[in-house]
Coordinates of C-alpha atoms in Angstrom, one line a residue:
X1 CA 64.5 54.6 -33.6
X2 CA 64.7 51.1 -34.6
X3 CA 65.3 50.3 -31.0
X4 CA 62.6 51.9 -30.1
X5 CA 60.3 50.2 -32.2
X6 CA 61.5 47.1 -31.6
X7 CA 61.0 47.1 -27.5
X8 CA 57.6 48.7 -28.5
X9 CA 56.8 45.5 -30.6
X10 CA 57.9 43.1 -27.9
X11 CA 56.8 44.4 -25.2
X12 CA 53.2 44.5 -26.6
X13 CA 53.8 40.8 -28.4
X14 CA 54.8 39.9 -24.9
X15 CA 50.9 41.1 -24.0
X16 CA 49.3 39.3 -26.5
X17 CA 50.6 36.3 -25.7
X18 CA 49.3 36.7 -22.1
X19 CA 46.1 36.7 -23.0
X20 CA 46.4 34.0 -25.9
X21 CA 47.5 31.7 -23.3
X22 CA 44.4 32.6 -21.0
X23 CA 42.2 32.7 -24.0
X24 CA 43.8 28.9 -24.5
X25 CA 43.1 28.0 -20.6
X26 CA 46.7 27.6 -19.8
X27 CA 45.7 31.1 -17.4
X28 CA 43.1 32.2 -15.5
X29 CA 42.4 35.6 -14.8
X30 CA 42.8 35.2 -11.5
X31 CA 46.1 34.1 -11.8
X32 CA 47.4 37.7 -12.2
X33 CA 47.3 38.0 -8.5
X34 CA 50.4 35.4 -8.6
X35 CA 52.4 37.2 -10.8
X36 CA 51.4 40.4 -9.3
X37 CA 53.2 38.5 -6.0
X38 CA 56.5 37.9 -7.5
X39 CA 56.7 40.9 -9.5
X40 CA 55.8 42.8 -6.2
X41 CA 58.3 41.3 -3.8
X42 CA 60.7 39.6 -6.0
X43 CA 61.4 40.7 -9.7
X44 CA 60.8 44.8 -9.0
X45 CA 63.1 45.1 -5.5
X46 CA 65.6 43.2 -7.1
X47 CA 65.4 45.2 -10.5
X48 CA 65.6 48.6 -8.0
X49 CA 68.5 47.6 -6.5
X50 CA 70.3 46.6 -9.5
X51 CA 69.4 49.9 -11.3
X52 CA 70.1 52.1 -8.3
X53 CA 74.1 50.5 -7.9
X54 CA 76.5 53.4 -8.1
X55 CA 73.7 56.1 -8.2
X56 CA 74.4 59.5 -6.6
X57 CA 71.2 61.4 -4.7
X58 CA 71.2 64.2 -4.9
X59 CA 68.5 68.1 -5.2
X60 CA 67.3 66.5 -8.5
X61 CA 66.1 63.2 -6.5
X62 CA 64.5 65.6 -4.2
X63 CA 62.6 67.2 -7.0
X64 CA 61.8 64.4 -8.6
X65 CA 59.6 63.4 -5.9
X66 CA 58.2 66.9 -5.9
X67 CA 57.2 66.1 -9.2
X68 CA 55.3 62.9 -8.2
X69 CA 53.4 65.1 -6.0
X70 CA 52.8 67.8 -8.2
X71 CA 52.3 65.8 -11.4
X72 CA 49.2 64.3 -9.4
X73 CA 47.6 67.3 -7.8
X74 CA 47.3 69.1 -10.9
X75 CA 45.8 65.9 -12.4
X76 CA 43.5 65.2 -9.0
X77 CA 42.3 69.3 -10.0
X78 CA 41.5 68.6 -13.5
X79 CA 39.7 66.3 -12.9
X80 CA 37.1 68.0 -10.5
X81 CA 36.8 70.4 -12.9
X82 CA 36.3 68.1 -15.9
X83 CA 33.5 66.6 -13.6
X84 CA 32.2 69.3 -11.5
X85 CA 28.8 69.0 -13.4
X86 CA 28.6 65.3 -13.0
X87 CA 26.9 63.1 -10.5
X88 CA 28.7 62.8 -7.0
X89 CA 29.2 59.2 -7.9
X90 CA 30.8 60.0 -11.5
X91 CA 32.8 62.8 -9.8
X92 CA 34.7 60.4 -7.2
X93 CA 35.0 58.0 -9.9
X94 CA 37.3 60.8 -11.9
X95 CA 39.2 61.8 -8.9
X96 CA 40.8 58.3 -8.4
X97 CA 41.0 56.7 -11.8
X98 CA 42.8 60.9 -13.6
X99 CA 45.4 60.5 -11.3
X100 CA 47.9 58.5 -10.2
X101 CA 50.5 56.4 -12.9
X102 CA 51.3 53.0 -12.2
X103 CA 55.2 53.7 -12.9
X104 CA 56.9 50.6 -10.8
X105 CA 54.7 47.6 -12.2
X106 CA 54.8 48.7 -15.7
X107 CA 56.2 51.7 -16.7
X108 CA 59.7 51.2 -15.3
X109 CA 60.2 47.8 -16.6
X110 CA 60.0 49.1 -20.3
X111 CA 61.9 52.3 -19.7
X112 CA 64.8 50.6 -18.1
X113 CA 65.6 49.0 -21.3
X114 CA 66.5 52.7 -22.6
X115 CA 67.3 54.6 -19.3
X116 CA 69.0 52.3 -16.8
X117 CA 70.5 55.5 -15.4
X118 CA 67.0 56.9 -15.3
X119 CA 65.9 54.4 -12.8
X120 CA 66.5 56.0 -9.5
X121 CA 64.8 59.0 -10.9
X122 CA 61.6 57.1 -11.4
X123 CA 61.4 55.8 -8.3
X124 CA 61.4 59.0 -6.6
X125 CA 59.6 60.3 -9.0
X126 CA 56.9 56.6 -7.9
X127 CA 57.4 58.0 -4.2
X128 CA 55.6 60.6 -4.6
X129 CA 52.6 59.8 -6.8
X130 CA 52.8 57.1 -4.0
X131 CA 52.1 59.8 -1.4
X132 CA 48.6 60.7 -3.6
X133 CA 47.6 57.9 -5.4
X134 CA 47.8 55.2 -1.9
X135 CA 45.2 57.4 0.4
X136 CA 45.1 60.9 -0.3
X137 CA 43.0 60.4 -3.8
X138 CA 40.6 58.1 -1.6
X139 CA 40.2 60.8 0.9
X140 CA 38.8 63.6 -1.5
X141 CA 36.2 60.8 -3.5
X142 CA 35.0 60.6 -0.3
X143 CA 34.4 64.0 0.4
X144 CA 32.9 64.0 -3.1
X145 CA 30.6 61.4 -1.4
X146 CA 29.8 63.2 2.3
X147 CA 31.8 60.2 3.3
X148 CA 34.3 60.0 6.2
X149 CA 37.5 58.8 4.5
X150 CA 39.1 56.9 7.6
X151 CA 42.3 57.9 5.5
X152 CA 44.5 60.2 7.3
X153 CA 48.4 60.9 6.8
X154 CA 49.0 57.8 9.3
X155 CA 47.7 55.5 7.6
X156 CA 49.1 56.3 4.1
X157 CA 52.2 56.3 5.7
X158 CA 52.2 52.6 6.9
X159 CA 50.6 51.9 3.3
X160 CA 54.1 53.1 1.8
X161 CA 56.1 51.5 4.4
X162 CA 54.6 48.0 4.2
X163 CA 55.2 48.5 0.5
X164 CA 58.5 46.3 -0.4
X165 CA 59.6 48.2 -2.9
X166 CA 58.8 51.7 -1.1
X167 CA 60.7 49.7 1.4
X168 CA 63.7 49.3 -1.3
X169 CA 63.9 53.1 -2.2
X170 CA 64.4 54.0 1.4
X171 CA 67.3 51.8 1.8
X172 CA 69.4 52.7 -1.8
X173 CA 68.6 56.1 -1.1
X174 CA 69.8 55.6 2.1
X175 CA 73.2 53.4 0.8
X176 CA 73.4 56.1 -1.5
X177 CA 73.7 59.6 0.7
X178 CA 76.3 57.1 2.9
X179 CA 78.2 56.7 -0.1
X180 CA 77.8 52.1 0.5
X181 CA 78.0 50.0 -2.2
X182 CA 76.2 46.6 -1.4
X183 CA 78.7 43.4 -2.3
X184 CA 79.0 42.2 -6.2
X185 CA 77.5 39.1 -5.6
X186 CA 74.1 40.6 -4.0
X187 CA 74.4 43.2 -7.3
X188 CA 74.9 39.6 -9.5
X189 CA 71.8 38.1 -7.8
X190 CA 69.6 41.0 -8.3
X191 CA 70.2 41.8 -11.9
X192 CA 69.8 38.2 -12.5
X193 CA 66.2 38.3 -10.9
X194 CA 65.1 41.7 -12.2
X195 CA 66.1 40.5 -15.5
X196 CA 62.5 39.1 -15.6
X197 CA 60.5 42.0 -14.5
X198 CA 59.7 43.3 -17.6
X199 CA 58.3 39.8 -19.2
X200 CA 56.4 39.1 -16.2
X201 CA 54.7 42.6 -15.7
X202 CA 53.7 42.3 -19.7
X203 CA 52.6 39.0 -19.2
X204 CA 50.3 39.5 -16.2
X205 CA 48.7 42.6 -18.3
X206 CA 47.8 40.2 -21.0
X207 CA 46.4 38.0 -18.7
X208 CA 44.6 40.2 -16.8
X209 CA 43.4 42.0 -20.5
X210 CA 39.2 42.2 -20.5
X211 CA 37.0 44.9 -21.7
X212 CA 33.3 44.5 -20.8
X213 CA 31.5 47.9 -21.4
X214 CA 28.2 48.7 -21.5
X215 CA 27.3 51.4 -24.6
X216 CA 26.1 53.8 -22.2
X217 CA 29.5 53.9 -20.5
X218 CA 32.0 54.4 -23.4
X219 CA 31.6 58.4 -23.2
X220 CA 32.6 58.4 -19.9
X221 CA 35.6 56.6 -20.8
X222 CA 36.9 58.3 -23.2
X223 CA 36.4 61.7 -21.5
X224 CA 38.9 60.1 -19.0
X225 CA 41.1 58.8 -21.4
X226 CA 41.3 62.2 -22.8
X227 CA 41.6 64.0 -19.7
X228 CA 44.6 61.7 -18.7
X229 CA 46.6 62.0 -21.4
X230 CA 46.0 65.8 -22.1
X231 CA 47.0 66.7 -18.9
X232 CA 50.2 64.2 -19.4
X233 CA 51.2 65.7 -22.2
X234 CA 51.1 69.2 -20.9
X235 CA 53.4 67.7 -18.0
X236 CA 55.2 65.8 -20.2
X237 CA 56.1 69.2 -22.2
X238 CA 56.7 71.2 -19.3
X239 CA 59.0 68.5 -17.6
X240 CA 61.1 68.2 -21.3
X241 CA 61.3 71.8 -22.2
X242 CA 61.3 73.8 -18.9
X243 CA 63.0 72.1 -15.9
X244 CA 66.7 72.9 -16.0
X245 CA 67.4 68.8 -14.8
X246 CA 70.5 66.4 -16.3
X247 CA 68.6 65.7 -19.7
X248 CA 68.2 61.7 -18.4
X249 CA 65.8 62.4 -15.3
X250 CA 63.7 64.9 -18.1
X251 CA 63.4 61.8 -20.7
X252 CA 62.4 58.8 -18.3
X253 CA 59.8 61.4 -16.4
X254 CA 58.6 63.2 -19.4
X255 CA 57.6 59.7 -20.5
X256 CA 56.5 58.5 -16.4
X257 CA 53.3 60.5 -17.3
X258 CA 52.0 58.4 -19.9
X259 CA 51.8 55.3 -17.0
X260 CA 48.7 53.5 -17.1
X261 CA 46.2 53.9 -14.1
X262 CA 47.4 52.2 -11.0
X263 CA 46.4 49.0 -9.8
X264 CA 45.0 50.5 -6.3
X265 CA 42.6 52.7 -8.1
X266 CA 40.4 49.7 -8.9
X267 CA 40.6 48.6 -5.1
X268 CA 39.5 52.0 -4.2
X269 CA 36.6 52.5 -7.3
X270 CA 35.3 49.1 -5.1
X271 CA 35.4 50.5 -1.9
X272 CA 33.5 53.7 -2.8
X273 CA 30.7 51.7 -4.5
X274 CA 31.0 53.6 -7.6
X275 CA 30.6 52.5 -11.9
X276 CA 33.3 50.2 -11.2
X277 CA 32.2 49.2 -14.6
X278 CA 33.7 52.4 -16.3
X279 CA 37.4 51.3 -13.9
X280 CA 37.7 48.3 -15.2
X281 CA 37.5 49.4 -18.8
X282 CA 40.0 52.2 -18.3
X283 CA 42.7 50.4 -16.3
X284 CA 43.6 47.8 -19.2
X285 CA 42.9 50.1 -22.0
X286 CA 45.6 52.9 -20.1
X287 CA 47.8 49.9 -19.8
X288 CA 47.9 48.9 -23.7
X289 CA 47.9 52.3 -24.9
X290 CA 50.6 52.9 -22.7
X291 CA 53.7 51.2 -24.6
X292 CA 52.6 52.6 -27.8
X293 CA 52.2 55.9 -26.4
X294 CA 55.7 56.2 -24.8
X295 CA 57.3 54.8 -27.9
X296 CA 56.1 57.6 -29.5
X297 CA 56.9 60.2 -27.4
X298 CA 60.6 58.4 -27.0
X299 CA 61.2 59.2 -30.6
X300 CA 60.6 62.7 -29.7
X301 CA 63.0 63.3 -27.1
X302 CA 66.0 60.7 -27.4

């Protein structure tokens, strides 16, 4: 427990000290984009590949995709039924920010420090809320819309391969089912780098950390705020209590469902032209009631 609390308590400290350090103009907002870069194609691929060293694939990889899938669909569902009374506009705005968890920025980072072994679960289980969350969650706002999406199975596809650390699953998985351990010094330089995942994503979230919401808006964003976590802790109990899985790929993706909204739902909220007002307050406030929330739900099931 004291473990618990204490990653809890640094992790969000780590935050707060973000956005001190913009608040003193040593940061700019906009310099989230940088440490979104080396978090992205540094920190995270080499974190991966240090986490997934000597892991065995096998039908519970497989389903923990399935779940990444699944997890989202029902999610993508409640939410059009949540809004089905709403304005077309507020309706496509549900159906991209409900789903989706931003596990591989954020929420693996902090559950690595409990569930190394957990790792290559997550990232299977980030491959497919990938498949939803990186076109497919697009496609139906726009339908919500009467709008041609442009987004068809092709395109999501090159989304995930350009994606370096989709790029890094394929290729562990891959070293894994061949039974090839990559050389110690390659292992050495990774765990070294990945080290400073964590720190960085926690720092960036701080930075990035502002709430500007008009009075008019805060029901709407608590609706989703509820909707989000309801539906994850359904999932969450269902995952824990029902799936006959090795009791560390049930912990790390019991808690995967409490992941704040991903980053590409704000890119998408743009696109579609709707309250990207309502977005921007969600995506930070998911993101600092994330650690808290998982901390909680750790002490639960450890």
């Amino acid at each position: 427990m004291l473990e618990v609390i204490t990653w809890a308590v640094i992790y969000m400290l780590t935050m707060f000290l973000g956005y001190f350090l913009k608040r003193m103009g040593v940061f700019r907002t906009e310099d989230k984009r940088i440490l979104s870069n080396i978090i992205f194609y540094v920190t995270l691929p080499a974190m991966l590949i240090s986490s997934f060293s000597g892991a065995v694939v096998d039908f519970w990889f497989l389903m923990a995709l399935f779940l990444g899938i699944l997890g989202n669909v029902l999610m993508v569902i409640a939410a059009s039924i949540f809004s089905r009374r709403k304005e077309p506009e507020v309706q496509a705005l549900y159906i991209i920010n409900c789903a989706g968890f931003n596990v591989g920025n954020l929420a693996m980072p902090f559950l690595s420090n409990f569930f190394p072994a957990g790792v290559p679960y997550l990232c299977m289980f980030d491959t497919g809320d990938s498949f939803i969350s990186l076109g497919t969650t697009y496609a139906i706002a726009c339908m919500r819309l009467g709008r041609k999406s442009g987004s068809k199975f092709r395109s999501i596809l090159t989304s995930l391969i350009q994606s370096v650390p989709f790029d890094v699953y394929l290729i562990m998985t891959a070293l894994s089912l061949l039974q090839i351990e990559l050389p110690e010094p390659i292992l050495q330089a990774a765990d070294f780098m990945g080290r400073g995942n964590g720190f960085l994503a926690m720092l960036m979230v701080g930075i990035s950390l502002e709430i500007n919401l008009e009075r008019k808006d805060v029901g709407e964003v608590l609706q989703m705020l509820f909707l989000r976590y309801a539906c994850g802790a359904v999932f969450s109990f269902c995952i824990f209590t029902l799936l006959p899985a090795p009791l560390v790929m049930r912990q790390v993706l019991a808690l995967a469902v409490f992941a704040a909204v991903p980053n590409v739902a704000l890119i998408y909220t743009t696109r579609l032209g709707v309250p990207m007002e309502i977005a921007s307050a969600l995506h930070p406030l998911t993101t600092a009631f994330m650690i808290p929330v998982m901390s909680a739900v750790m002490l639960l099931i450890r």
